Tab-separated table of C-alpha atoms in Angstrom:
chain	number	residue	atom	x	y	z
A	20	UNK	CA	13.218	-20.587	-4.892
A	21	UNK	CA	16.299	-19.069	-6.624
A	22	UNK	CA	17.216	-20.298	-10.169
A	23	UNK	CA	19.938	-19.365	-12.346
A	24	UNK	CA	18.746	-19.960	-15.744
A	25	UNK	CA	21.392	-20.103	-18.266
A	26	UNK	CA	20.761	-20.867	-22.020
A	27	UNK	CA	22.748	-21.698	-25.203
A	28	UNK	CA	20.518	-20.826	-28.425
A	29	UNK	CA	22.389	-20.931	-31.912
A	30	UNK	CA	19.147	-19.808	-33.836
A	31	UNK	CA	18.263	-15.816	-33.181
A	32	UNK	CA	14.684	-15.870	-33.779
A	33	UNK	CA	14.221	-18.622	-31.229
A	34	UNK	CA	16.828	-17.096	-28.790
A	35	UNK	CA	14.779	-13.769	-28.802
A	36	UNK	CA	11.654	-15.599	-27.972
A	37	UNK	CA	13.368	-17.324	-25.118
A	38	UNK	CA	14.509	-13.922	-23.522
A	39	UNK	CA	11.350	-12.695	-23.945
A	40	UNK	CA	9.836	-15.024	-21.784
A	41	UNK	CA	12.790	-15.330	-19.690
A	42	UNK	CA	12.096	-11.162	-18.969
A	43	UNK	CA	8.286	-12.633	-17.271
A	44	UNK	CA	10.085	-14.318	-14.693
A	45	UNK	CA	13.328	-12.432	-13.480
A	46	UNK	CA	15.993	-10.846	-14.000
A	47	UNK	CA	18.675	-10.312	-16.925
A	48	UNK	CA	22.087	-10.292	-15.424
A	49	UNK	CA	24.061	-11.678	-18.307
A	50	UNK	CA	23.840	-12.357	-21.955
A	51	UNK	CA	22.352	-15.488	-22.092
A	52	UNK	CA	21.413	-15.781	-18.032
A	53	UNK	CA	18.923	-14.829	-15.934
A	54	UNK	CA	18.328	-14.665	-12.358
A	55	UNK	CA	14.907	-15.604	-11.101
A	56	UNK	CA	13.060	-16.064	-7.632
A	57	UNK	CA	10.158	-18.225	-8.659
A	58	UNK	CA	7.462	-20.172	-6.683
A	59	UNK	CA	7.586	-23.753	-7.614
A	60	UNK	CA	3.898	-23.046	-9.668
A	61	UNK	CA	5.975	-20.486	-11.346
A	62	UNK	CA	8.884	-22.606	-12.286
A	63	UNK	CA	6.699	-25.156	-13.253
A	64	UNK	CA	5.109	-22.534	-16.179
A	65	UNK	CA	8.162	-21.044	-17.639
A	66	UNK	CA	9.562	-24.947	-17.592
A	67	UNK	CA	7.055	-25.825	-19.715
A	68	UNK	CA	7.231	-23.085	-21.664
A	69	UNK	CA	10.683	-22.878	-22.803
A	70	UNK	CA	10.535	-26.640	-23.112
A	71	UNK	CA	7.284	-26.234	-25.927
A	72	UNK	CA	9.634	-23.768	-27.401
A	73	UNK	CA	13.771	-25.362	-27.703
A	74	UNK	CA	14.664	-27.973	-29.839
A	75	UNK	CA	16.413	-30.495	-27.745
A	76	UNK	CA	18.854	-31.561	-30.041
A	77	UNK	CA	20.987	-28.110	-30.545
A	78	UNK	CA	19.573	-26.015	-27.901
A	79	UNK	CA	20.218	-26.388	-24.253
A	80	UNK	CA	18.787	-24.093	-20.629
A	81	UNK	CA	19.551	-24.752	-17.625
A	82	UNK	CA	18.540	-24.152	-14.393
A	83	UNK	CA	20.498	-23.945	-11.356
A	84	UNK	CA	19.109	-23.730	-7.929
A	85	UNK	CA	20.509	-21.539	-5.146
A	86	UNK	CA	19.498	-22.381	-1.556
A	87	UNK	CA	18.663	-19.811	0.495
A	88	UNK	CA	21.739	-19.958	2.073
A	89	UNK	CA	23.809	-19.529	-1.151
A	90	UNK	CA	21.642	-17.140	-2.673
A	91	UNK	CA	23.036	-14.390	0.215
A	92	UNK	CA	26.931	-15.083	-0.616
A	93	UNK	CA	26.083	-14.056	-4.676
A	94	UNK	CA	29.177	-11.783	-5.097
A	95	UNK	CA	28.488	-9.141	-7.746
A	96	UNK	CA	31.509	-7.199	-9.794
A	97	UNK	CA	30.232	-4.631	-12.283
A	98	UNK	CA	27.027	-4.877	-14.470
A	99	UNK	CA	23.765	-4.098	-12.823
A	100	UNK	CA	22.645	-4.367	-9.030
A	101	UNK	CA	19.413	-6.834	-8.143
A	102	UNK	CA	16.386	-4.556	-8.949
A	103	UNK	CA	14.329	-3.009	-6.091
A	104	UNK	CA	10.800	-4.980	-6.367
A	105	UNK	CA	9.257	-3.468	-3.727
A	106	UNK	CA	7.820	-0.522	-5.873
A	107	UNK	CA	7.700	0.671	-9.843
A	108	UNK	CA	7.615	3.755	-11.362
A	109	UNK	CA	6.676	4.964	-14.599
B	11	UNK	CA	6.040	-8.021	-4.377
B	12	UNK	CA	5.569	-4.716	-5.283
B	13	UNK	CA	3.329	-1.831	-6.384
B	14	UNK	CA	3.928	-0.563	-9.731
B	15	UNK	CA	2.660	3.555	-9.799
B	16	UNK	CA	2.208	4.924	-13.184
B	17	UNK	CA	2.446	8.654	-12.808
B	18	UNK	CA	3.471	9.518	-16.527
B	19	UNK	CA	0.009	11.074	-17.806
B	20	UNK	CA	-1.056	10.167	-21.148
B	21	UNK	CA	1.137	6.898	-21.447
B	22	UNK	CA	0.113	3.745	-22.730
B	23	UNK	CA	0.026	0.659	-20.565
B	24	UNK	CA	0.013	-2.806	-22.520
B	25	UNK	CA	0.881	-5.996	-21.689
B	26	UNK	CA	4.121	-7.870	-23.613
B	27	UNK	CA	4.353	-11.628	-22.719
B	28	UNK	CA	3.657	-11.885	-19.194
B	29	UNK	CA	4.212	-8.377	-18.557
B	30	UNK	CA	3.038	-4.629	-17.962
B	31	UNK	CA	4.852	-2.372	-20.340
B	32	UNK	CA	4.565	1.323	-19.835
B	33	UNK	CA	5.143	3.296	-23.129
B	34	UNK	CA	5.605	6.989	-23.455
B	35	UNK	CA	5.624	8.738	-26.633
B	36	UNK	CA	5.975	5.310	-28.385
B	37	UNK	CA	9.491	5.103	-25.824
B	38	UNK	CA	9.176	2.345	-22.721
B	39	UNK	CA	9.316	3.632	-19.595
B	40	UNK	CA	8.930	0.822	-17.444
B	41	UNK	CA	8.480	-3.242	-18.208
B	42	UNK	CA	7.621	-5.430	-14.966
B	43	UNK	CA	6.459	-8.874	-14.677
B	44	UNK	CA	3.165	-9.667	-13.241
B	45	UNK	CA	4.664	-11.781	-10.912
B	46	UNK	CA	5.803	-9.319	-9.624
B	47	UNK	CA	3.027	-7.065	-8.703
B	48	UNK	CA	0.075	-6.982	-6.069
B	49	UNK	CA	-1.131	-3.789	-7.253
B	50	UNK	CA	-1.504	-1.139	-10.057
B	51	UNK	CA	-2.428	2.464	-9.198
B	52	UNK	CA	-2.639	4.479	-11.905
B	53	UNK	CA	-2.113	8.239	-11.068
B	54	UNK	CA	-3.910	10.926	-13.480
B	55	UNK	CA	-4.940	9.825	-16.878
B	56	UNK	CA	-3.693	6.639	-19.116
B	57	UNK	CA	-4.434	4.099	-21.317
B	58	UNK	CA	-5.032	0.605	-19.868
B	59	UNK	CA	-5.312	-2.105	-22.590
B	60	UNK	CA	-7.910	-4.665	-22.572
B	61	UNK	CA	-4.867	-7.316	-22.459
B	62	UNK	CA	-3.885	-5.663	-19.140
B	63	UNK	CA	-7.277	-5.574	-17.386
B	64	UNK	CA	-8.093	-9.555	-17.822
B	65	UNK	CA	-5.167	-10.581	-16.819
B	66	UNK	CA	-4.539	-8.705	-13.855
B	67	UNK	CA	-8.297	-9.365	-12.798
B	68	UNK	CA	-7.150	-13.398	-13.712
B	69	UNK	CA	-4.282	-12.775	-10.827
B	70	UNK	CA	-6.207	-10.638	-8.567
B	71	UNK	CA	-4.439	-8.018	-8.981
B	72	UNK	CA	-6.072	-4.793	-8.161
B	73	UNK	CA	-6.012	-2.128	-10.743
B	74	UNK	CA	-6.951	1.445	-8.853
B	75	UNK	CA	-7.160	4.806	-10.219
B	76	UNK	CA	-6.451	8.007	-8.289
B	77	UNK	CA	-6.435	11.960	-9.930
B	78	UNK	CA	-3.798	13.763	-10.032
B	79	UNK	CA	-4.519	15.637	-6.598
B	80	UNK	CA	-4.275	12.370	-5.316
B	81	UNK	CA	-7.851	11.983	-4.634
B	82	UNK	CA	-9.365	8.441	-4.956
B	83	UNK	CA	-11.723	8.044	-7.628
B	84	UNK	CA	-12.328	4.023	-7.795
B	85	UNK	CA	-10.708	0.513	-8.771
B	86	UNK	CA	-11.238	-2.438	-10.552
B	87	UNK	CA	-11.182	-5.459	-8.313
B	88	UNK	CA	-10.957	-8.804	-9.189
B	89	UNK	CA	-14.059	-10.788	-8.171
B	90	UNK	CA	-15.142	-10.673	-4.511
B	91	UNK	CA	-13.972	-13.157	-2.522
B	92	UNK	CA	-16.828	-15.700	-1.760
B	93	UNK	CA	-16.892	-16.328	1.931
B	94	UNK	CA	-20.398	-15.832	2.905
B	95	UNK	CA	-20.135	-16.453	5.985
B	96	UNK	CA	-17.811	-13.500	6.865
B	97	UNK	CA	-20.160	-11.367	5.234
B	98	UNK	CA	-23.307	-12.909	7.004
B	99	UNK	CA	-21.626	-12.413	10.373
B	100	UNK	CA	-20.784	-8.641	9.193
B	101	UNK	CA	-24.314	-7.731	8.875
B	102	UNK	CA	-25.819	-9.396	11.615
B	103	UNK	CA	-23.583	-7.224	13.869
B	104	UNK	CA	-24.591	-4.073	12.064
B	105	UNK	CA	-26.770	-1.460	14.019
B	106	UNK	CA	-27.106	-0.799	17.745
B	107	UNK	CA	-25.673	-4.350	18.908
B	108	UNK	CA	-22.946	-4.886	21.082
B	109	UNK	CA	-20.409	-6.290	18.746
B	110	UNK	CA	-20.726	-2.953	16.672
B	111	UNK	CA	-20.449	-0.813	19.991
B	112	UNK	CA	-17.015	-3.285	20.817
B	113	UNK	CA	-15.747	-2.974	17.350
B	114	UNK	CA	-16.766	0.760	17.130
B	115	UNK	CA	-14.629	1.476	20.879
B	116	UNK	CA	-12.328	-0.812	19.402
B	117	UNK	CA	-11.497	1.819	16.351
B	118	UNK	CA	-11.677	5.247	18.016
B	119	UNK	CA	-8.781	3.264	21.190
B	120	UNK	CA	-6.495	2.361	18.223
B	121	UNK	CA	-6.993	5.817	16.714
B	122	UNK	CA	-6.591	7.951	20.000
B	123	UNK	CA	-4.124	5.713	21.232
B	124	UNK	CA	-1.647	6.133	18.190
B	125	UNK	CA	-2.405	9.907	18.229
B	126	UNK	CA	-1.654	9.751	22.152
B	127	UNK	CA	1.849	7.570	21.178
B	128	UNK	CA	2.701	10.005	18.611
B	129	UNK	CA	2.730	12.956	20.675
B	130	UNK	CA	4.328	11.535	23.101
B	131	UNK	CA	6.931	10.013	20.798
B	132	UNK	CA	8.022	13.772	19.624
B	133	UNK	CA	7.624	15.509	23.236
B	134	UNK	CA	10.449	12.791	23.645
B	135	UNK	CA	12.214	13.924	21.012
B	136	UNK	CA	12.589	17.608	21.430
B	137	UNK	CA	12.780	19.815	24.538
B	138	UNK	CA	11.122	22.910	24.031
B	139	UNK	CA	8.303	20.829	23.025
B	140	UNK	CA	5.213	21.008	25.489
B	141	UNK	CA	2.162	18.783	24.878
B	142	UNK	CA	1.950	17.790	28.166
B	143	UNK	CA	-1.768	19.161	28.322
B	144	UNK	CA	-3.005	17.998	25.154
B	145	UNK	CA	-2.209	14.134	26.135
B	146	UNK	CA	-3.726	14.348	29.335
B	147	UNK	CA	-6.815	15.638	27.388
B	148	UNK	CA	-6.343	12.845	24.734
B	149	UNK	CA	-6.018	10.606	27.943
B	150	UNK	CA	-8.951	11.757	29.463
B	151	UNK	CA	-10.581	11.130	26.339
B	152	UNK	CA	-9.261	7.562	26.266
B	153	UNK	CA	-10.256	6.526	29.455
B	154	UNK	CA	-14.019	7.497	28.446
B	155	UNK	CA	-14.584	5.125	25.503
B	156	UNK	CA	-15.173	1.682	27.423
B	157	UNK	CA	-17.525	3.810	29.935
B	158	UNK	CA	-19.681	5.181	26.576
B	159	UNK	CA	-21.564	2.419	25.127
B	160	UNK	CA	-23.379	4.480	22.853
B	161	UNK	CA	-21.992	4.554	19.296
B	162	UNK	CA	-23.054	8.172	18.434
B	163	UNK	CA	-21.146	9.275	21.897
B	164	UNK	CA	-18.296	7.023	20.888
B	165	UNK	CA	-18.383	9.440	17.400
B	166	UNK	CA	-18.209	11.949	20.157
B	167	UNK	CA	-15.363	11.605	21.778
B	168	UNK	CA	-13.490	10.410	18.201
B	169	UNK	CA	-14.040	13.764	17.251
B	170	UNK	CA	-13.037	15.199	20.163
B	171	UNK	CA	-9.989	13.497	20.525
B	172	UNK	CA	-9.157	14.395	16.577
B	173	UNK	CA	-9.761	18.034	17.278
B	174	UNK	CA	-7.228	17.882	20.618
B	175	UNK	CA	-4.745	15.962	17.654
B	176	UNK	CA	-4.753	18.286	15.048
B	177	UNK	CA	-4.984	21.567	17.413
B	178	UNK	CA	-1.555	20.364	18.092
B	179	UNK	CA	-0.481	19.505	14.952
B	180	UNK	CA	1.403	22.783	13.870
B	181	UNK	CA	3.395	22.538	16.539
B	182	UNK	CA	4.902	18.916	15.603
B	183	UNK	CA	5.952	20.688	12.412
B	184	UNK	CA	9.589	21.422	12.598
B	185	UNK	CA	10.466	23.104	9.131
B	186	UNK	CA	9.561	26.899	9.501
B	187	UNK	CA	8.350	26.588	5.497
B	188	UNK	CA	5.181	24.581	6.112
B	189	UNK	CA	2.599	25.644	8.698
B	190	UNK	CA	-0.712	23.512	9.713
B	191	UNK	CA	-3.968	25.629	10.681
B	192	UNK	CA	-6.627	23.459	10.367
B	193	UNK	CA	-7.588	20.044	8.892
B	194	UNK	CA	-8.485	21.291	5.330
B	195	UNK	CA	-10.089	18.826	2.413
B	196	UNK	CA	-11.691	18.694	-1.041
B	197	UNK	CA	-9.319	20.451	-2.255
B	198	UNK	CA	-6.565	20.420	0.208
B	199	UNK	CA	-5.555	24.437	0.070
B	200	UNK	CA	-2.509	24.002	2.022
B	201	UNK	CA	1.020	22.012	1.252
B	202	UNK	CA	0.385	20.193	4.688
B	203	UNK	CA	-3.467	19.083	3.825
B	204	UNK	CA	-2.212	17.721	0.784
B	205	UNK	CA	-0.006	15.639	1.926
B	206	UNK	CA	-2.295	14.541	4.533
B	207	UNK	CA	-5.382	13.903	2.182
B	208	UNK	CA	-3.029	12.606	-0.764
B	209	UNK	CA	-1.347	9.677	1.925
B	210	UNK	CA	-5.066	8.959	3.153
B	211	UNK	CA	-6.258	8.145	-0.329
B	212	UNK	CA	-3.151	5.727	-0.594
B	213	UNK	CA	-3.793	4.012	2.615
B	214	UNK	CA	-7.688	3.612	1.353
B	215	UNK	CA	-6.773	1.912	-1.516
B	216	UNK	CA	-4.361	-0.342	0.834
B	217	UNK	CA	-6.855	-1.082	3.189
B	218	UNK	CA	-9.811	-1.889	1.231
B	219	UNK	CA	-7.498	-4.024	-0.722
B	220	UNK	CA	-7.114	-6.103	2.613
B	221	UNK	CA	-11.196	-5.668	3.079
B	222	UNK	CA	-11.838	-7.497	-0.614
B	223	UNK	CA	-9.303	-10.487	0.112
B	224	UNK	CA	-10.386	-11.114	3.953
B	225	UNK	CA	-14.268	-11.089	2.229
B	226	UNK	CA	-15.486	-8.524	3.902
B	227	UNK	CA	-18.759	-6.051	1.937
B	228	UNK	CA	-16.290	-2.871	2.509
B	229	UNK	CA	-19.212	-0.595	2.411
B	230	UNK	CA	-20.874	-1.770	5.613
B	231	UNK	CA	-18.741	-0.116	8.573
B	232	UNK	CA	-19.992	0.367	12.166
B	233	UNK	CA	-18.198	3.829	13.052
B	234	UNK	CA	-18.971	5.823	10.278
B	235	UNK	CA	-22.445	5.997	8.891
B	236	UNK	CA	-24.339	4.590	5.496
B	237	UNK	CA	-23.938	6.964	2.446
B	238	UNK	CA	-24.520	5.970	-0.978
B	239	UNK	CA	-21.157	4.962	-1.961
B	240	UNK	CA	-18.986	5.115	0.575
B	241	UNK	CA	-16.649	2.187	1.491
B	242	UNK	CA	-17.506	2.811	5.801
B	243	UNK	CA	-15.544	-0.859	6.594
B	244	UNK	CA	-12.336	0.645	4.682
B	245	UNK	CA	-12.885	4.008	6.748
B	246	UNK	CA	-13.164	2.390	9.945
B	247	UNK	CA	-10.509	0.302	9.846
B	248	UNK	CA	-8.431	3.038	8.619
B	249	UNK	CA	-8.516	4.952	11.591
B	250	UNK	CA	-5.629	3.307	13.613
B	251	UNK	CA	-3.377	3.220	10.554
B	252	UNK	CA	-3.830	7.004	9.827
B	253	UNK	CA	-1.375	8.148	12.734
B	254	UNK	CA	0.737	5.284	12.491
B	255	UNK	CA	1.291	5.401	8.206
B	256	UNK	CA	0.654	8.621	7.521
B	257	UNK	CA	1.037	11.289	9.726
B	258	UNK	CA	3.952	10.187	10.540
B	259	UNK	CA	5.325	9.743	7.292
B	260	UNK	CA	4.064	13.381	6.266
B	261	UNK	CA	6.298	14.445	9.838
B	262	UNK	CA	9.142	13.243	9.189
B	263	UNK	CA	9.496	14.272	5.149
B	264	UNK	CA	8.353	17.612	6.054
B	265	UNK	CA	10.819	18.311	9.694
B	266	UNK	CA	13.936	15.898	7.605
B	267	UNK	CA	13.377	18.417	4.450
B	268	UNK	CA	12.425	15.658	2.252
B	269	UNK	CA	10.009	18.452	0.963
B	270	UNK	CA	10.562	21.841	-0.234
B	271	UNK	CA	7.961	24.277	-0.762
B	272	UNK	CA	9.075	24.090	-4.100
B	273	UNK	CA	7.334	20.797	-4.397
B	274	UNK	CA	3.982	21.928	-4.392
B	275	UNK	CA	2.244	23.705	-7.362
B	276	UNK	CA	-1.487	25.618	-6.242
B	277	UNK	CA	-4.187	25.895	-8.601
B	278	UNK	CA	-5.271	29.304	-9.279
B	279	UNK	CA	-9.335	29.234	-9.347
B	280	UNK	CA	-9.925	26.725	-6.577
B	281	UNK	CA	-6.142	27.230	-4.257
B	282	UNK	CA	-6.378	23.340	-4.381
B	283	UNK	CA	-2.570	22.409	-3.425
B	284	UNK	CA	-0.714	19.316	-4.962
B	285	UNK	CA	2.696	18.004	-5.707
B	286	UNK	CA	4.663	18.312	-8.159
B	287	UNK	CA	5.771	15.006	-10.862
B	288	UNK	CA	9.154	15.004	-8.276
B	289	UNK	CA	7.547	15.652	-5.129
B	290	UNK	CA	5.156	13.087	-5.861
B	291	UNK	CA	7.741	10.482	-6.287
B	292	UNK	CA	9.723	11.232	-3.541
B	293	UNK	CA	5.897	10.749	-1.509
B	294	UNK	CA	5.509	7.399	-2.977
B	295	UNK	CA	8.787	6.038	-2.392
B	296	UNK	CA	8.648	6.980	0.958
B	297	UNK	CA	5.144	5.463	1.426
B	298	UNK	CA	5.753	2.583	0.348
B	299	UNK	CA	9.277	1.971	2.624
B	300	UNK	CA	7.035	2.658	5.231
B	301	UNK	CA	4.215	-0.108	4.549
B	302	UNK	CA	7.717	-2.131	3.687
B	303	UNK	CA	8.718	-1.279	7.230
B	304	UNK	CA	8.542	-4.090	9.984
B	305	UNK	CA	7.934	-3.911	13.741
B	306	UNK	CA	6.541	-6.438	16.365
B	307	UNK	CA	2.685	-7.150	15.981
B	308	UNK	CA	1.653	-6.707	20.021
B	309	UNK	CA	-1.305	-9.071	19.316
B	310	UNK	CA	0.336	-11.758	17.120
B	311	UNK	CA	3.694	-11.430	19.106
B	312	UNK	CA	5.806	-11.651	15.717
B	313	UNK	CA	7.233	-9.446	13.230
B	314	UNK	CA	5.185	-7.811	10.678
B	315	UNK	CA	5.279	-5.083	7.716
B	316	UNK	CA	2.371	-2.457	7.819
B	317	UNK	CA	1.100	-3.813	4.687
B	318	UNK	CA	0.746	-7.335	6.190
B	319	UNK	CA	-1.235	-5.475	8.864
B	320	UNK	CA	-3.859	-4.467	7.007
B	321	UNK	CA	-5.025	-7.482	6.497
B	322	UNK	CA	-3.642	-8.701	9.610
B	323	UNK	CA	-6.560	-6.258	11.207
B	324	UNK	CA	-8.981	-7.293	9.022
B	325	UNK	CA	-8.809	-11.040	9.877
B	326	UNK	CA	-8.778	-10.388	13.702
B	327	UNK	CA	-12.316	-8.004	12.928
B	328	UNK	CA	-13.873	-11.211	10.726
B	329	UNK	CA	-12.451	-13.753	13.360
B	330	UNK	CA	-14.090	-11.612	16.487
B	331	UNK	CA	-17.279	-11.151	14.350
B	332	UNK	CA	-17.962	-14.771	13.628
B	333	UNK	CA	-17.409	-15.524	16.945
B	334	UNK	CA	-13.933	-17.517	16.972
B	335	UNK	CA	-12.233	-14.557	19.600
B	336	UNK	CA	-14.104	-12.747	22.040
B	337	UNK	CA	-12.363	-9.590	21.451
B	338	UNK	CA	-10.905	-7.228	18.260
B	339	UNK	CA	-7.811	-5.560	19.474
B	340	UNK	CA	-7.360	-2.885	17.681
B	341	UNK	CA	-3.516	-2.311	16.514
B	342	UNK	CA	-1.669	0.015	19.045
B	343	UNK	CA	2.138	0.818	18.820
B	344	UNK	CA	3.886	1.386	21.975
């Protein structure tokens, strides 16, 4: 599935930690929003996660899901293409 | 998914979170999720932490390491997969029966087949191209396996058939910088061998990746004989990929000037030939677009990448060998 994870995180510390996981599971497009295409196993983990990690009563994520259908009319201006996962180099 | 290569020697490859990061010089040079991945191959030498090794043997990931010639040296694989059964049917074919002469004919059709399709495919292509005699040879060749029943004959005639293949090799060679004599290994002493050898050890690592998951015990093979170490099940079922991956791949970056002679460095004591840090990415980018690459599967009727054939292949040899088909086709590109 494809998620668009958004977060709002007043504390740094605990932001930090939050896009460090968030950087395990896809991709940063925006400051405080990732893009992600997760099996529902996978979703299920970083849920947890993050949830373990926020406090509920000034921090807030949230995911949006993009049907396959939607996911191919994304329009992109600027910033940084989908990456290539096919292969890695180092 | 993907295949991460790590070709920087000397770097450092840890795991951050639920990730590989790849540090040079205390610098990060790459940082990829595991989730990602469905293999590691490290090229030449690095560090691998602990971290890294558990959990990509927790995810079955396979980690593999190959020099920096390109030649295979091993891999650590996540534990074997436990189907007895595959394996029990594997070894009760071995030897002179005739599911190993089937599977054997089966291996050296694909192989001669895809060699036949090949040269035809570029006598197509160009005019002042004549192989005309060589495939009737190959042809001739082909239309002797299901007579031979023996498996040493059937070695035979693979040889044979290899020999009419690469005798013709040179001539599928467009770019006047590279030339092909003869096959040439351990150490590759020509730009064209190197390439050849260097794409073989990539498809090995491929294909006995497909081996491990269908459960098969890769070093019990029917075409090519027992030696102490020496993964036979990967080799045999390598043979109808070789034309179809490789040598075609090492065509077409060699006649579309992908390569330059430039590209290669030669080592003075032993003339071993390799590529350079650039030429070696441009290899492995083009490698892997070609396992990425789809086409109809003639058996299976749908479409499929090579890399989903590998293991595509290896389920149709368990599935013949424990009975469920009464035939392996071996995979032939028209």
């Amino acid at each position: 599935m494809n998620v668009v994870v958004s977060y709002d995180v007043s504390e740094d510390k605990r932001r930090t930690k939050i896009h460090n996981i968030l950087k395990s599971y896809g991709q940063w497009v925006q400051y405080s929003i990732f893009e992600c295409e997760l099996t529902d196993t996978q979703y299920a983990k970083l849920r947890s996660r993050l949830n373990k990690l926020i406090k509920s009563d000034t921090d807030s994520i949230r995911f949006y899901f993009l049907c396959a259908c939607c996911h191919g009319k994304i329009e992109r201006i600027g910033g940084q293409q989908p990456r290539d996962h096919t292969i890695f180099f180092a | 998914m993907g295949t991460l290569y790590v070709s920087q020697a000397d770097s450092f490859i840890g795991k951050v979170d639920e990730r590989i990061h790849v540090k040079f010089e205390k610098k990060t040079i790459i940082d990829v999720a595991f989730i990602k991945l469905d293999g590691v191959v490290v090229l030449g030498r690095s560090t691998v932490s602990p971290a890294v090794v558990s959990e990509l043997m927790n995810r079955h990931i396979p980690l593999s390491f190959i020099d920096e010639r390109g030649h295979y040296l091993g891999r650590l694989q996540p534990e074997m997969s436990g189907n007895i059964f595959v394996r029990k049917a594997q070894w009760q074919a071995a030897g002179n029966t005739p599911q190993s002469v089937h599977i054997v004919q089966g291996f050296v059709r694909g192989k001669l087949k895809n060699y036949r399709q090949l040269l035809v495919r570029r006598q197509r292509e160009s005019d002042h191209l004549d192989l005309a005699a060589d495939i009737t040879r190959l042809e001739n060749i082909i239309s002797a396996i299901d007579k031979t029943e023996s498996i040493d004959s059937l070695r035979g005639l693979e040889g044979a058939g290899s020999a009419v293949y690469f005798g013709c090799f040179n001539r599928l060679i467009i770019n006047p910088n590279f030339e092909f004599t003869k096959r040439v290994r351990r150490p590759p002493t020509d730009p064209v061998n190197s390439l050849l050898s260097f794409g073989y050890s990539l498809l090995r690592h491929d294909v006995q990746s497909a081996v491990n998951i269908v459960g098969f015990d890769p070093f019990l093979g029917y075409l090519h004989f027992d030696r102490y170490n020496r993964p036979s099940l990967v080799l045999d079922l390598m043979e109808e990929f070789r034309p179809l991956v490789v040598d075609a791949l090492v065509l077409t970056l060699l006649n579309k000037q992908f390569l330059k002679p430039d590209d290669f460095i030669s080592e003075p004591l032993s003339n071993a030939v390799s590529l350079t840090a650039e030429g070696r990415k441009i290899f492995l980018t083009n490698y892997e677009k070609k396992k990425q690459s789809e086409f109809k599967h003639p058996v299976m009727g749908k479409k499929c990448t090579y890399r989903e054939s590998f293991e595509l292949q290896a389920r149709l040899l368990a599935k013949y060998l424990m009975g469920t088909t009464d035939k392996y086709p071996p995979l032939f590109i028209r």
